[in-house]
Coordinates of C-alpha atoms and ligand atoms in Angstrom, one line a residue:
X1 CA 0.0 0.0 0.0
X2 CA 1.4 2.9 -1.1
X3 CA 2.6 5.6 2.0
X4 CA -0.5 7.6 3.5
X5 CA 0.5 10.8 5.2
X6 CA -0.2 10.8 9.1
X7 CA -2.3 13.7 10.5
X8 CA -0.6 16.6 10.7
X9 CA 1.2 16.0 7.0
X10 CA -2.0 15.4 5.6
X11 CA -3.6 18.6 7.1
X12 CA -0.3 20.5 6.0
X13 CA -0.9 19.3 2.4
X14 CA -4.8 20.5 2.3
X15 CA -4.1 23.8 4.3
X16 CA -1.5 24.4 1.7
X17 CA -3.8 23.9 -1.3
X18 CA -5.8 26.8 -1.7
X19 CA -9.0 26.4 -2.7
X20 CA -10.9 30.0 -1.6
X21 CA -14.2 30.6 -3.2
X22 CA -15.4 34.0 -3.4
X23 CA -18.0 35.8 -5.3
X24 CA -15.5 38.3 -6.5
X25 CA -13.5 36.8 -9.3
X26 CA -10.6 38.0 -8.3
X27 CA -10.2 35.9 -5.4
X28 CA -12.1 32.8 -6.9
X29 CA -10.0 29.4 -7.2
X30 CA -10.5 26.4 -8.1
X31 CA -10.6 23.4 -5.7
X32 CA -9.4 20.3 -7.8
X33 CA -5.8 20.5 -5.7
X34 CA -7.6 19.3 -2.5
X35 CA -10.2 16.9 -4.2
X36 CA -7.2 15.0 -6.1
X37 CA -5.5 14.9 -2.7
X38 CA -8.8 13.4 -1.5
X39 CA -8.9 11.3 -4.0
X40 CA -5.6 10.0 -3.7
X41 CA -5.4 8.9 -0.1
X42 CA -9.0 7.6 -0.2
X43 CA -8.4 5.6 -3.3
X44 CA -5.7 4.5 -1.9
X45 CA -7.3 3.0 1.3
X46 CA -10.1 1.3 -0.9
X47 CA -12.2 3.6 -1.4
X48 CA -14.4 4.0 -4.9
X49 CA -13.9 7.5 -6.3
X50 CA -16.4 9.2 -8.1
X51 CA -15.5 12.9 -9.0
X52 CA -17.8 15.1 -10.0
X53 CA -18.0 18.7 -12.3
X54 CA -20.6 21.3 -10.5
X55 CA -22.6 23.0 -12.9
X56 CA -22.3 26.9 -13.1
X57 CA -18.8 27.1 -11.3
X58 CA -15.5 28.5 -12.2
X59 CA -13.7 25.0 -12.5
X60 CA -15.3 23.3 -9.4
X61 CA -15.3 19.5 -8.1
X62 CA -16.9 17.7 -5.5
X63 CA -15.7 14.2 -4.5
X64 CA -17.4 11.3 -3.3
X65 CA -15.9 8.4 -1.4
X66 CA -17.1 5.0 -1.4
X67 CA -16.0 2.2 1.1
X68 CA -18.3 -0.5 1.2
X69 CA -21.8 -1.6 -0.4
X70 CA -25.4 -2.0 0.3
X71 CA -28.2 0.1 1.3
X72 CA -27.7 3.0 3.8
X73 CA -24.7 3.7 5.7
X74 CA -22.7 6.8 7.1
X75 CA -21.9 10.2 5.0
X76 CA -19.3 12.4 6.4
X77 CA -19.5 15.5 4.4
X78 CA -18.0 18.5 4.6
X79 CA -16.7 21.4 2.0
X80 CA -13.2 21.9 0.3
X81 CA -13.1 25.5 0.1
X82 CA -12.4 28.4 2.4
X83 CA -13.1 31.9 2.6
X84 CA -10.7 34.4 1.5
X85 CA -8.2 35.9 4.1
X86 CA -6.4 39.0 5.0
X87 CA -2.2 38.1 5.4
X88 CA -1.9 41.5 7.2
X89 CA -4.3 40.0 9.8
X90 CA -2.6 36.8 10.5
X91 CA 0.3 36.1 12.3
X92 CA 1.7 33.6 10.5
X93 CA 1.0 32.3 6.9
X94 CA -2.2 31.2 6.6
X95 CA -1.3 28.6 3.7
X96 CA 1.2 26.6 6.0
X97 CA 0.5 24.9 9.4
X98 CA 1.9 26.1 12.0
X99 CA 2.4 24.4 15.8
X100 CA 2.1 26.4 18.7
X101 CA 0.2 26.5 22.3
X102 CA -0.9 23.0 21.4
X103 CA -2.8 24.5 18.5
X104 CA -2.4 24.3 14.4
X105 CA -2.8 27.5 13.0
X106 CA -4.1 27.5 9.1
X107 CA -6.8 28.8 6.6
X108 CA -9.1 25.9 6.8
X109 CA -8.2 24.1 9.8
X110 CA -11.4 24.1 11.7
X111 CA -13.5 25.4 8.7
X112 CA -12.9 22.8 7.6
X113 CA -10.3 21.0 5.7
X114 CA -9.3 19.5 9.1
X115 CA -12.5 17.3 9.2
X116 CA -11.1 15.1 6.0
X117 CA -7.6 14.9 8.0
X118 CA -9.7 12.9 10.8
X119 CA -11.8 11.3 8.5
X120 CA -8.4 10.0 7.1
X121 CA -6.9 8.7 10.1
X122 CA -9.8 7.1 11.4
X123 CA -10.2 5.3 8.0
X124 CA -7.3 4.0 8.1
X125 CA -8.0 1.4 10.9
X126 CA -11.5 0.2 9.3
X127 CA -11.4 -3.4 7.9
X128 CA -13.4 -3.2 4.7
X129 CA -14.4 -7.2 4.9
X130 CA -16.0 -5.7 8.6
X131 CA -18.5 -3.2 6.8
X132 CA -21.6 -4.1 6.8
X133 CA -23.2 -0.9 5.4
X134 CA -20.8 1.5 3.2
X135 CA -18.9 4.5 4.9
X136 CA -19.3 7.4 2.0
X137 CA -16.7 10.8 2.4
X138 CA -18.8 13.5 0.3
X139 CA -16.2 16.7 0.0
X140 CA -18.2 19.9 -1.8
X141 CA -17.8 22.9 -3.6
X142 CA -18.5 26.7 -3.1
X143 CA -20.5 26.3 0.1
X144 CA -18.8 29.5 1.1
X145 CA -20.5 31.1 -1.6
X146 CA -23.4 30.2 -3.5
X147 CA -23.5 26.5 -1.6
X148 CA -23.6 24.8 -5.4
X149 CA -21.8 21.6 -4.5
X150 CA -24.1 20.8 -1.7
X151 CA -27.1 22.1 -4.4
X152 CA -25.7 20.1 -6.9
X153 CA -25.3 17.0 -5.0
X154 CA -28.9 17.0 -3.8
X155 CA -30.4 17.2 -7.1
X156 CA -27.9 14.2 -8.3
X157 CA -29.5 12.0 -5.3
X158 CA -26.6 9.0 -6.2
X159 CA -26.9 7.8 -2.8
X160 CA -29.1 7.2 0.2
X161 CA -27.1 7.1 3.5
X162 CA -28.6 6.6 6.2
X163 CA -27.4 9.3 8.2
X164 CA -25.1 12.0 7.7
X165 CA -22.9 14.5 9.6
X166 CA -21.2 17.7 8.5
X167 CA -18.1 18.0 10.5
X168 CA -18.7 22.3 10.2
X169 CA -16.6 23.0 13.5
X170 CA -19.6 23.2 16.9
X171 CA -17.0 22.0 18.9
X172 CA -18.5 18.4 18.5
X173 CA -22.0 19.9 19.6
X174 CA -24.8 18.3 17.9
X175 CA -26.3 21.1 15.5
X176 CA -30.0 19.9 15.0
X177 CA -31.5 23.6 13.6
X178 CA -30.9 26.8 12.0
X179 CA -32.5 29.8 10.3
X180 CA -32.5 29.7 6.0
X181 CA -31.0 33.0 4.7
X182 CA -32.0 35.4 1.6
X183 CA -31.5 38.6 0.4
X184 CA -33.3 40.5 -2.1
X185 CA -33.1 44.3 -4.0
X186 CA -36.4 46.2 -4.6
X187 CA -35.9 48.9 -7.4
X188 CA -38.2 51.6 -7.3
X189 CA -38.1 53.3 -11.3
X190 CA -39.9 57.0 -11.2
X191 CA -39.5 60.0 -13.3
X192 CA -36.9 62.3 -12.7
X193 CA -37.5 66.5 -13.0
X194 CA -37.3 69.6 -11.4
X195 CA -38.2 69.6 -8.0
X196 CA -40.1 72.7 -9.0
X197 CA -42.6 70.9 -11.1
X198 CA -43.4 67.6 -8.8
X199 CA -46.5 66.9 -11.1
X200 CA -44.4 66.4 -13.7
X201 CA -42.3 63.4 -12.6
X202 CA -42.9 60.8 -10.2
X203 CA -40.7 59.9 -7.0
X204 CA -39.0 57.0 -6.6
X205 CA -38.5 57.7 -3.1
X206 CA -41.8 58.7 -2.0
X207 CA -42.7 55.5 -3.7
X208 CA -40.3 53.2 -1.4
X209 CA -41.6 55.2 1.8
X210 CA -44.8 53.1 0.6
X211 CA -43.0 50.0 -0.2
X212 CA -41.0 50.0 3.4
X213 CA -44.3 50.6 5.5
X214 CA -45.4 47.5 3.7
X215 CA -42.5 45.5 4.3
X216 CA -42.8 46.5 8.4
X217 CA -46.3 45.4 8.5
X218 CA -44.5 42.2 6.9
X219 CA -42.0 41.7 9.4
X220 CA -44.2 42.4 12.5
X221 CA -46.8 39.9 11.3
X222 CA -43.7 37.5 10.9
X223 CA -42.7 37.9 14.7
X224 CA -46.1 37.3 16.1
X225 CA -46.8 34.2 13.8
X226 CA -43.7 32.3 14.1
X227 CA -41.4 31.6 17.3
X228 CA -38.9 28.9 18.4
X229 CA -37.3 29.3 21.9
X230 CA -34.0 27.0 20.5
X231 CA -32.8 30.3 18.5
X232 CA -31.0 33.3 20.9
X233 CA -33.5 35.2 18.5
X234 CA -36.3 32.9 18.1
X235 CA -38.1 35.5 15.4
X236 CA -37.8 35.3 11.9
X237 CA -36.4 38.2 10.7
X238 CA -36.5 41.0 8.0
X239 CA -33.9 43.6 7.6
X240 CA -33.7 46.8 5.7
X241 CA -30.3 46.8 5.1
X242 CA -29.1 49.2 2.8
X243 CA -31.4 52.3 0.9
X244 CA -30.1 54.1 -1.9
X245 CA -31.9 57.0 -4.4
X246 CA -31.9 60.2 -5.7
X247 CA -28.7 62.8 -6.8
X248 CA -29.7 65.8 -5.6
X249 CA -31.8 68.0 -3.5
X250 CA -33.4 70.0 -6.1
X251 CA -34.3 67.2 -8.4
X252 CA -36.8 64.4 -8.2
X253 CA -35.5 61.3 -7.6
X254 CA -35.7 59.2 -10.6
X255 CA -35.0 55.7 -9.0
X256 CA -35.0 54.4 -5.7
X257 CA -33.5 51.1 -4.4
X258 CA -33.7 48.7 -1.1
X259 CA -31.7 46.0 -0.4
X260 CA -33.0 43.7 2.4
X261 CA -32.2 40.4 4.0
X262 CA -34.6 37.6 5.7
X263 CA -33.9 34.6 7.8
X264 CA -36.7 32.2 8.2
X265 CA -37.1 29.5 10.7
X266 CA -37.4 25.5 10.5
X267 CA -41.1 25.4 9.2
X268 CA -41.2 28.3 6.8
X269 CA -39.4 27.2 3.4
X270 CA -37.8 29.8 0.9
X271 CA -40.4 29.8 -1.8
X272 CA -43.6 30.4 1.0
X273 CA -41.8 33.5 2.4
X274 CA -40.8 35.0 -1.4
X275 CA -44.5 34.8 -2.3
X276 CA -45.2 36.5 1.3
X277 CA -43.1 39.4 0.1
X278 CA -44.8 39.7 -3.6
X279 CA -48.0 39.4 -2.1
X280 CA -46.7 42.4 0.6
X281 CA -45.4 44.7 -2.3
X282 CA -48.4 43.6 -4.9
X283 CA -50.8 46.6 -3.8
X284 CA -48.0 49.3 -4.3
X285 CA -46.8 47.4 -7.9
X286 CA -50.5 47.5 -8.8
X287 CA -50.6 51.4 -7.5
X288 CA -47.7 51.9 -9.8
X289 CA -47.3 49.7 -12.7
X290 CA -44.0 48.8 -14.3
X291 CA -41.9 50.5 -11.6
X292 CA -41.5 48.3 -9.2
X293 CA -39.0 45.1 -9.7
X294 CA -37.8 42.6 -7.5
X295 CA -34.5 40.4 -7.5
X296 CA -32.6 37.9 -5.8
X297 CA -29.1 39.1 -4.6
X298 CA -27.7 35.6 -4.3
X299 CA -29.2 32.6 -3.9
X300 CA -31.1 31.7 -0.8
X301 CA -30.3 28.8 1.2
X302 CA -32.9 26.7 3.4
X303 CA -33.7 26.7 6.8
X304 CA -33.0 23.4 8.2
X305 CA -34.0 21.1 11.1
X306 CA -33.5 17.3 12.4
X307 CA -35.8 16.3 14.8
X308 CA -34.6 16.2 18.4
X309 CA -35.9 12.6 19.1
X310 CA -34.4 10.8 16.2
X311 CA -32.3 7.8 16.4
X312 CA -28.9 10.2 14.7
X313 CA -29.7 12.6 17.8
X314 CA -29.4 10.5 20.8
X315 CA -26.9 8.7 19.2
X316 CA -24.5 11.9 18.8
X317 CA -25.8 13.1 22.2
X318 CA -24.8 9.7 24.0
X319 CA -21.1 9.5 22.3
X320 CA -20.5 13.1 22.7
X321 CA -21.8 13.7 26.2
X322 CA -23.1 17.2 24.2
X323 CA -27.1 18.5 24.1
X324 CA -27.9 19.2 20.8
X325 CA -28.8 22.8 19.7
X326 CA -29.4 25.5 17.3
X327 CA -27.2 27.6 15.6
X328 CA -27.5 31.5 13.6
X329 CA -25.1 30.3 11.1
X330 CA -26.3 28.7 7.6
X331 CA -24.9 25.5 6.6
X332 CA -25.5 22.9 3.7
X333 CA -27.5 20.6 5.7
X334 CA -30.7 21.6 4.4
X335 CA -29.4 20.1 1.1
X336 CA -27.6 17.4 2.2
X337 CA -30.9 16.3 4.3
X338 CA -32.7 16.1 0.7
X339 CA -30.8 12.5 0.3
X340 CA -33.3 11.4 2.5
X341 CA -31.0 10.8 5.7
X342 CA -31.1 11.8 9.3
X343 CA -28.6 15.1 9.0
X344 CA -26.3 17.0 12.0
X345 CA -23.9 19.1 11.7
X346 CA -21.4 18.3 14.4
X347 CA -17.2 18.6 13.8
X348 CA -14.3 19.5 15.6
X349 CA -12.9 23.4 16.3
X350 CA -14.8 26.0 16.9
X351 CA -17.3 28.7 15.0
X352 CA -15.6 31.7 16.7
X353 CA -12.2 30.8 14.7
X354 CA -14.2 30.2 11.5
X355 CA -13.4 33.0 8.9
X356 CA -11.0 34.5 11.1
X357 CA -7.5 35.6 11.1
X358 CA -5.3 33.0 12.9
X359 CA -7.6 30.0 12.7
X360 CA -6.7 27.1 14.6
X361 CA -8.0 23.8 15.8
X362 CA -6.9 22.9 19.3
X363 CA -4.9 19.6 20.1
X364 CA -6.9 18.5 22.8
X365 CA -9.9 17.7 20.1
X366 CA -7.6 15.1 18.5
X367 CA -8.4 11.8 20.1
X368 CA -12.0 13.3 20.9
X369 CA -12.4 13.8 17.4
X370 CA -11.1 10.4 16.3
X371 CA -13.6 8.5 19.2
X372 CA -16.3 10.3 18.1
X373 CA -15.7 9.5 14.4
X374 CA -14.9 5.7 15.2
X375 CA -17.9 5.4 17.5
X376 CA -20.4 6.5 14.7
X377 CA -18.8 4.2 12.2
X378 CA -19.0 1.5 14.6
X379 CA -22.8 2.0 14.7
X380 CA -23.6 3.1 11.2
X381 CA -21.7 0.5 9.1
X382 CA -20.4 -2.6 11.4
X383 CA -23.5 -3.3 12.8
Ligands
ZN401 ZN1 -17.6 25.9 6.9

């Protein structure tokens, strides 16, 4: 068997292949370094590769694993890309590991190239002829971005785990729930003209005053309909976030424009709330027709919720010694969970070093990390 790379070399190698993916094209990269290092190791321990092309990307892969056959099974998944990163910020280089305070410092060590180095280790000391249900390693693209790995896969449906964990960093916690995410722009079109002669344009701002009390009477009626006491805010919410319109004082404004963002609950999915907003703004586009237009700013992603009481839930719960909660943060569970499979997102590190200068993942989660990962391939594929 050819040499596989122990845990810290193999981190090293994936740290130190950029993948970033960014909406700005400037920063964008590809990801096929880390998913033929994937592939390489894994193939080399057994696994079937199947690597896959995602549709409207700049050159991206995801990666599927496959050790083992039959129905069902264990899906570790997690994303090969990172954010982008400040060097000024970091202390060190954030493309190379480096050891100190019982800490590896690197872009992507808890968020979350690191998961794969565990999933690698822990591989290692599985006896194939043992499995009884197949152990799959899923690694995505873009889910910093526009999620369209995690998209992608879900539409493909080419398998049916049984359950699934996305080893985002919660500190091992047992993420069961979290709010979906979109953000829109309403353009307001007028008539600009002299602010002399108002009867002889129409204004675009006045027009949005209309279109914002709307969108208020929107997000109160959202508050008292909807509440869930597992969220620090347990509202949906609605968000004016940004407003711009007009040039000038003495003329009237020609064109108005609102950008605001709304995260739903578990229970309200993305297409129910977008028709709540048309049918919020359809009085004032009916006032005013042809001057109101509405568009996504990027795409939205789901809400997404495993119920407490299922079997995946206690069973994390038990092996962790951690209570499952809810998080604010989106991840691509919703998508993940359209395979059919009980879905968590639980991994090791922590969410306050994610997208942060100086990133690290702490020493001590090591051998927690590898129990954890053993323990729920021990009950998902050898028995
Ligand atoms: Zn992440």
């Amino acid at each position: 068997m050819t040499h596989l790379p122990d845990f810290k070399t193999s981190l090293q190698a994936l740290i130190s292949s950029p993948s970033i993916s960014s909406t700005q094209v400037e920063w964008d990269q590809g990801n096929k370094d880390v998913i033929d290092l994937l592939a390489g190791w894994f193939s080399t321990l057994g696994f079937k590769i199947t690597i896959l092309p995602v549709p409207e990307t700049r050159n991206k892969f995801n990666m599927l694993a496959q050790l083992g056959s039959g129905e069902g099974g264990l899906l570790l998944a997690g994303h090969s890309d990172t954010v982008p990163f400040d060097e000024n910020r970091w202390q060190s280089d954030p493309l190379t590991v480096i050891e100190k305070s019982d800490k590896f410092f690197g872009l992507g060590t808890c968020d979350m190239k690191g998961f794969f180095a565990f999933i690698l280790q822990v591989a290692k000391t599985i006896d194939v002829k043992q499995l009884k249900k197949p152990l799959y390693v899923l690694a995505t693209a873009d889910e910093e971005t526009t999620m369209a790995g995690a998209r992608f896969f879900a539409e493909q449906q080419l398998i049916r785990p049984d359950v699934a964990i996305i080893g985002e960093p919660t500190n091992l916690v047992p993420v069961i729930m979290h709010k979906g995410h979109m953000s829109h722009r309403i353009c307001v079109q007028g008539q600009s003209g002299h602010s002399s002669q108002p009867h002889k344009g129409v204004n675009a701002i006045e027009i949005m005053v209309e279109v914002i009390t709307q969108l208020q009477a929107l997000k109160k009626s959202l508050v008292s309909n909807y509440r869930n006491e597992a969220f620090d805010v347990p509202e949906p919410t609605l968000n004016l976030g940004a407003i711009k319109g007009g040039d000038n004082a003495n003329r009237i404004c020609g064109h108005c424009q609102l950008d605001i963002d709304m995260r739903a609950l578990p229970g309200i999915n993305d297409a129910e709330l977008v028709q709540w907003l048309m049918e919020t703004l359809k009085p004032i586009a009916d006032k005013y027709p042809g001057r109101i237009t509405f568009e996504e700013l990027h795409p939205s992603s789901p809400s997404f919720a495993q119920e407490s009481n299922s079997g995946l839930v206690k069973v994390a719960e038990e092996i962790t010694g951690h209570s499952c909660c809810a998080v604010n943060y989106a991840t691509e569970a919703p998508y993940i969970q359209q395979l059919g499979c009980q879905t968590i997102v639980m991994g090791p590190g922590s969410i306050n070093q994610a997208h942060q200068p100086d990133e690290y993942l702490c020493h001590s989660e090591i051998s927690q990390t590898d129990r954890v990962l053993l323990a729920l391939i021990e009950r998902y594929c050898l028995t």
